[in-house]
PDB file of C-alpha atoms in Angstrom:
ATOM      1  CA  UNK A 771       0.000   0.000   0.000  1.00  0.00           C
ATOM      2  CA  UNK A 772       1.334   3.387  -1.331  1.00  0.00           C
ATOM      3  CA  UNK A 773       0.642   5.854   1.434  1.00  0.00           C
ATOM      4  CA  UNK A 774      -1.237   9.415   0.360  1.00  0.00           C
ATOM      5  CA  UNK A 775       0.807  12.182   0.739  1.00  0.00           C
ATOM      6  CA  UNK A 776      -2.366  14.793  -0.066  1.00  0.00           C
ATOM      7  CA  UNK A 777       0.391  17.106  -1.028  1.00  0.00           C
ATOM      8  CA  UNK A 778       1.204  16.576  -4.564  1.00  0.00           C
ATOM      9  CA  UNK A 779      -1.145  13.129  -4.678  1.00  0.00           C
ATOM     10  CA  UNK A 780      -4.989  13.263  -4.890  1.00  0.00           C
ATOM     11  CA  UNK A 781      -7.560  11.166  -5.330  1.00  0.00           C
ATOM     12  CA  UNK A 782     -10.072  11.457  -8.129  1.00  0.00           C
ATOM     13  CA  UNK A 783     -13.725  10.049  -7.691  1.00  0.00           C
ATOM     14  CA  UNK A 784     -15.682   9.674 -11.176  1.00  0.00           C
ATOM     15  CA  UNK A 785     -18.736  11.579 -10.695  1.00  0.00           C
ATOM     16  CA  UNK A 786     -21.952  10.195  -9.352  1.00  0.00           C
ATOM     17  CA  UNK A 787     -25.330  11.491  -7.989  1.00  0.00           C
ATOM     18  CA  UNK A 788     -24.637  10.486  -4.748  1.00  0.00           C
ATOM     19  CA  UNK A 789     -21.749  12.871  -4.479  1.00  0.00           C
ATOM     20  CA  UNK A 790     -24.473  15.945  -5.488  1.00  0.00           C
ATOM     21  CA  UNK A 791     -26.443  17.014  -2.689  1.00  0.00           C
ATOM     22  CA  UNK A 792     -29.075  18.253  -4.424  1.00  0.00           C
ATOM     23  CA  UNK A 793     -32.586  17.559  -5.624  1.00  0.00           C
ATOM     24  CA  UNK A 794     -35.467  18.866  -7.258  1.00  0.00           C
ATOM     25  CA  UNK A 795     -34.275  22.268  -7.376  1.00  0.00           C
ATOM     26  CA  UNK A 796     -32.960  22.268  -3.479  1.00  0.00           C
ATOM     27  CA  UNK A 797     -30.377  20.997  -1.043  1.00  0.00           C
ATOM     28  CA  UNK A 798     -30.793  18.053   0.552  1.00  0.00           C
ATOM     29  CA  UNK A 799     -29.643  17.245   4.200  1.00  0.00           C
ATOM     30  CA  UNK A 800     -26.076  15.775   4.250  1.00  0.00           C
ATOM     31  CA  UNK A 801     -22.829  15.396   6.170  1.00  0.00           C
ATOM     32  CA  UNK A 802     -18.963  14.917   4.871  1.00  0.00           C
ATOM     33  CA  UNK A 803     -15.915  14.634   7.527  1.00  0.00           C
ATOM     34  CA  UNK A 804     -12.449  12.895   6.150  1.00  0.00           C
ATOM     35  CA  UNK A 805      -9.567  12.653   8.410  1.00  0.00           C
ATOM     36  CA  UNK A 806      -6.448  14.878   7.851  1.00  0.00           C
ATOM     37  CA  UNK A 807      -2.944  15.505   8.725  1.00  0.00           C
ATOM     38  CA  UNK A 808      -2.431  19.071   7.764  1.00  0.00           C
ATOM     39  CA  UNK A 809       0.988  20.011   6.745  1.00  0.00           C
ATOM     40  CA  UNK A 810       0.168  23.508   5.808  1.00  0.00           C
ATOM     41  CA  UNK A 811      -2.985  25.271   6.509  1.00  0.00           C
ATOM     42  CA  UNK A 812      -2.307  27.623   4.097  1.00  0.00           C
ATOM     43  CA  UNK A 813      -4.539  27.070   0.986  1.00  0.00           C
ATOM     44  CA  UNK A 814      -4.816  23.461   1.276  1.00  0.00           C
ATOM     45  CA  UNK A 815      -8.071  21.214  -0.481  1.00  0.00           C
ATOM     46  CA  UNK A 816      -9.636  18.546   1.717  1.00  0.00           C
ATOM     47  CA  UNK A 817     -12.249  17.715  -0.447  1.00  0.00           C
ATOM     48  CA  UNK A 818     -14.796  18.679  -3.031  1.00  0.00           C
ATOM     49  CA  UNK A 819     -16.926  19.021  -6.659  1.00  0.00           C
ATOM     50  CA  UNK A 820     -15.065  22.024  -7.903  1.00  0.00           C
ATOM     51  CA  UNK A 821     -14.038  22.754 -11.151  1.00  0.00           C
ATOM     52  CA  UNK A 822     -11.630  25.565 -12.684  1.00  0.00           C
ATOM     53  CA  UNK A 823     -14.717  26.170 -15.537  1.00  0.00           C
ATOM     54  CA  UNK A 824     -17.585  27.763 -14.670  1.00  0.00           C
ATOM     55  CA  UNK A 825     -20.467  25.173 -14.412  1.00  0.00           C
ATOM     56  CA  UNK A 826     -18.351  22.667 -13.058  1.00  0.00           C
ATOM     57  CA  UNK A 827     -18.747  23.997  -9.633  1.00  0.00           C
ATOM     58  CA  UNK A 828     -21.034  22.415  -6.203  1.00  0.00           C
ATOM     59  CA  UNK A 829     -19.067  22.443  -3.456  1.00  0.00           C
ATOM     60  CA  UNK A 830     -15.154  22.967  -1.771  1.00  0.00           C
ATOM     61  CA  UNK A 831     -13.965  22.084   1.603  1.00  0.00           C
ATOM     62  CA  UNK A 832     -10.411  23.628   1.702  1.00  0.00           C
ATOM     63  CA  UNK A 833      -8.080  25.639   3.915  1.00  0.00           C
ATOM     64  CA  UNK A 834      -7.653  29.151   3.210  1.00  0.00           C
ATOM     65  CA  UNK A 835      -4.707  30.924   2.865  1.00  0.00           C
ATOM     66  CA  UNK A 836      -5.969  32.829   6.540  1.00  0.00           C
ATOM     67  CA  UNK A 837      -5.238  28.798   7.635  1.00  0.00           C
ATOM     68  CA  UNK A 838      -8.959  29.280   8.699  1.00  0.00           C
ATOM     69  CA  UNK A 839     -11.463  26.317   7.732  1.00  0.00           C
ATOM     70  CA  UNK A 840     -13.944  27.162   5.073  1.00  0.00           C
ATOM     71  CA  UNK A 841     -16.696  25.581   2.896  1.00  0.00           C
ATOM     72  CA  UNK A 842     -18.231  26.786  -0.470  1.00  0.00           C
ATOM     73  CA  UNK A 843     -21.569  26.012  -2.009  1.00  0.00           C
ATOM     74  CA  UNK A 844     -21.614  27.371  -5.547  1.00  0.00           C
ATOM     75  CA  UNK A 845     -25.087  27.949  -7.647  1.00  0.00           C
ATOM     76  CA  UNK A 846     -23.498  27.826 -10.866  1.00  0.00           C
ATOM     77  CA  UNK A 847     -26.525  28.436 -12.435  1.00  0.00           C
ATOM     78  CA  UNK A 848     -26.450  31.880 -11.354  1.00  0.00           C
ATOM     79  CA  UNK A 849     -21.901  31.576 -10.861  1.00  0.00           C
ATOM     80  CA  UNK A 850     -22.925  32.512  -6.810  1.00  0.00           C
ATOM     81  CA  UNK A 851     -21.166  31.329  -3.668  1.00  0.00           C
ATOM     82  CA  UNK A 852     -22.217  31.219  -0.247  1.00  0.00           C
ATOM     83  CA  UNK A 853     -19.782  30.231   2.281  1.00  0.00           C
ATOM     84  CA  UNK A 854     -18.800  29.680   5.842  1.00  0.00           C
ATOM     85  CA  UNK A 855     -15.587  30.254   7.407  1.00  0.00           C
ATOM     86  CA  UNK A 856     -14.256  29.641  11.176  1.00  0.00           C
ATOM     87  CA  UNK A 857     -13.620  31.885  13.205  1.00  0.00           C
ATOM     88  CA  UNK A 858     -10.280  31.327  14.097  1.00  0.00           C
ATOM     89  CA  UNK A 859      -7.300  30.157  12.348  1.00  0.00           C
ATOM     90  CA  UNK A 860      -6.542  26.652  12.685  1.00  0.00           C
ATOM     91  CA  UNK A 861      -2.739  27.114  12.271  1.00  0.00           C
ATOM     92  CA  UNK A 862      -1.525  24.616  14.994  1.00  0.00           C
ATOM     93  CA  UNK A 863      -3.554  21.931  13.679  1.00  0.00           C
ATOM     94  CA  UNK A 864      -0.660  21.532  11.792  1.00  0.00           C
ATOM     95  CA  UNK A 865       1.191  18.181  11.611  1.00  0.00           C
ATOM     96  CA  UNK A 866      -1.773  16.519  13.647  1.00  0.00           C
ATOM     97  CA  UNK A 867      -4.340  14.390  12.918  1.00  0.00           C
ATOM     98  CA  UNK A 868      -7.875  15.842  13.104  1.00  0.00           C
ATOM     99  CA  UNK A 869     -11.402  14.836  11.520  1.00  0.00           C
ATOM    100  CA  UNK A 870     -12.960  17.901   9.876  1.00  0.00           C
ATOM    101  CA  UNK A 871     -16.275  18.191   8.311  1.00  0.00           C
ATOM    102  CA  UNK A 872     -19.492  19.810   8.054  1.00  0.00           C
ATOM    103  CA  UNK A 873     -23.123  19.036   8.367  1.00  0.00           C
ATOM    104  CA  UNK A 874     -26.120  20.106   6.711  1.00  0.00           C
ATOM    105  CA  UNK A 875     -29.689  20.797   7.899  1.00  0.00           C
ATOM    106  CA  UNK A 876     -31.892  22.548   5.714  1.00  0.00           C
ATOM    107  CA  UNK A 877     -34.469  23.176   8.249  1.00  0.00           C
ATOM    108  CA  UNK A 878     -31.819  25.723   9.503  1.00  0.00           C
ATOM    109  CA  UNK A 879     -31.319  27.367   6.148  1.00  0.00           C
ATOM    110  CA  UNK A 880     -31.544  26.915   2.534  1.00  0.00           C
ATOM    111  CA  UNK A 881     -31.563  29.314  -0.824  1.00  0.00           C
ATOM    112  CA  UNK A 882     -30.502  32.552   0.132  1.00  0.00           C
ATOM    113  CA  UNK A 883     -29.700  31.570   4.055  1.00  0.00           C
ATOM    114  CA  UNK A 884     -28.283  28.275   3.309  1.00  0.00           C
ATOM    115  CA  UNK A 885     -25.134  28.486   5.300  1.00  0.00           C
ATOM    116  CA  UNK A 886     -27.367  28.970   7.995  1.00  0.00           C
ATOM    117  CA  UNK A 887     -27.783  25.528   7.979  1.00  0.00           C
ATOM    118  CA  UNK A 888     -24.010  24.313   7.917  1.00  0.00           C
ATOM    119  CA  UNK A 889     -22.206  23.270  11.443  1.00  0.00           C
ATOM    120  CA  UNK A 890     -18.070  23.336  10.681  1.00  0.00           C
ATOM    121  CA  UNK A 891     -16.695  20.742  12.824  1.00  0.00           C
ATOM    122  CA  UNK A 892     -13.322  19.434  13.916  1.00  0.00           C
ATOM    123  CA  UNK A 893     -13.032  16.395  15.980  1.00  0.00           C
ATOM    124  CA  UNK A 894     -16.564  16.336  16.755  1.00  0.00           C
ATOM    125  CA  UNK A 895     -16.976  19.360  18.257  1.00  0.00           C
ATOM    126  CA  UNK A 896     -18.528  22.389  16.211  1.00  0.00           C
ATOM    127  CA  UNK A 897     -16.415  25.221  15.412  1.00  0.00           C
ATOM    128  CA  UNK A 898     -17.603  29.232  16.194  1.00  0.00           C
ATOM    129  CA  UNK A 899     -17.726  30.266  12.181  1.00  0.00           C
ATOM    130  CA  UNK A 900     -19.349  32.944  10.366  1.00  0.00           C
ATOM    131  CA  UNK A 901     -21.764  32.239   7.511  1.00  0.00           C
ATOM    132  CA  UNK A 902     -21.729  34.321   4.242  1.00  0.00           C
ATOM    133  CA  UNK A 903     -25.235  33.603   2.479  1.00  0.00           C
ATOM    134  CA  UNK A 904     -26.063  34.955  -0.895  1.00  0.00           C
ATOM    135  CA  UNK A 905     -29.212  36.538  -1.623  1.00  0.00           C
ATOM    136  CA  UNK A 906     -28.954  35.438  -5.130  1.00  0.00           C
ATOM    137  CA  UNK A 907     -28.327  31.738  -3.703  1.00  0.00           C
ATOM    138  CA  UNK A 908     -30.617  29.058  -4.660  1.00  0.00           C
ATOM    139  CA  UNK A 909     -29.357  25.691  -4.486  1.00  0.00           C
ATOM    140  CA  UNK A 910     -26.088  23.566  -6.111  1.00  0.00           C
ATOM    141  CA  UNK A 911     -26.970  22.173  -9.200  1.00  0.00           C
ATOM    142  CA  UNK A 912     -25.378  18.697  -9.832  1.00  0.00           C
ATOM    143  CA  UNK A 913     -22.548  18.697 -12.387  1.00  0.00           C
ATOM    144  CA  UNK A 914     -20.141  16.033 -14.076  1.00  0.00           C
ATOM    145  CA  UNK A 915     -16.796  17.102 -12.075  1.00  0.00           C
ATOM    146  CA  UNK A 916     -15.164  14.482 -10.581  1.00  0.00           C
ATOM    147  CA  UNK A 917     -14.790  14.093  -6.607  1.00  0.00           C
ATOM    148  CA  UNK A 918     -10.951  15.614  -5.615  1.00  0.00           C
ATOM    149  CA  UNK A 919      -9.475  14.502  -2.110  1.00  0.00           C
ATOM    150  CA  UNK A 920      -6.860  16.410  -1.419  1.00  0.00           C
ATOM    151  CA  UNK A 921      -6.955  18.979  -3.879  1.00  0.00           C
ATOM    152  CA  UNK A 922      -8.534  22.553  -4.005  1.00  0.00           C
ATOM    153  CA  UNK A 923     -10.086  22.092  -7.392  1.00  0.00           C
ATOM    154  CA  UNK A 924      -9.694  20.042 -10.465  1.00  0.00           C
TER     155      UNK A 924
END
């Protein structure tokens, strides 16, 4: 077994519904966590359905280069993001082991207040984030783009 270094190696996922969380025309309730040893916080991809051409774009769970956690949803449809980002940098997270993820309830938001409805977590324990809704927002809309682990967008 070849270990994965999630630095220059990633792992590709051929596209499937199951990896689109959406459905007639809405989100649908869903939760992703993947375990990671961050070597740099500092613009780094965990995971995600994000393209580098527009309409290729759902979601993207990545590192920013503020080493603070953050998650995308992208209507493509209308090319609009809505986002939310924790609080605090997670900059000695580095070299450790940690399960991050998020969670999904759209009782708690959706459309326009959909990151409403997001809990960031790390180890199990929800992170204090800020969520950046779009009015413009409606839902993802499922596209062809591969899964990426480990990489910020195909």
């Amino acid at each position: 077994m070849q270990p994965f270094d999630g630095l220059v190696q990633t792992i590709g996922i051929v596209d499937d519904d199951y990896f689109s969380f959406v459905s007639a025309g809405a989100d649908v309730n869903h939760s992703i966590f993947a375990w990671v040893r961050l070597r740099d916080a500092s613009s780094s991809g965990i995971f995600g359905k994000y393209g580098s051409v527009a309409n290729s774009r759902e979601y993207t769970f990545v590192f920013e280069s503020s080493d603070k956690l953050t998650l995308y949803f992208r209507d493509d449809g209308d090319t609009l993001d809505a986002s939310r980002q924790s609080d605090a940098a997670l900059t000695a997270d580095e070299g450790s082991l940690h399960m991050y993820g998020w969670s999904y309830d759209s009782a708690l938001g959706s459309g326009a207040t959909v990151m409403n409805g997001v809990a960031l977590q790390r180890d199990g324990e929800v992170l204090a984030s800020t969520a950046t809704n779009n009015a413009g927002y409606s839902n993802m809309v499922n596209t062809t783009n591969p899964v990426r682990v480990g990489a910020y967008q195909t």
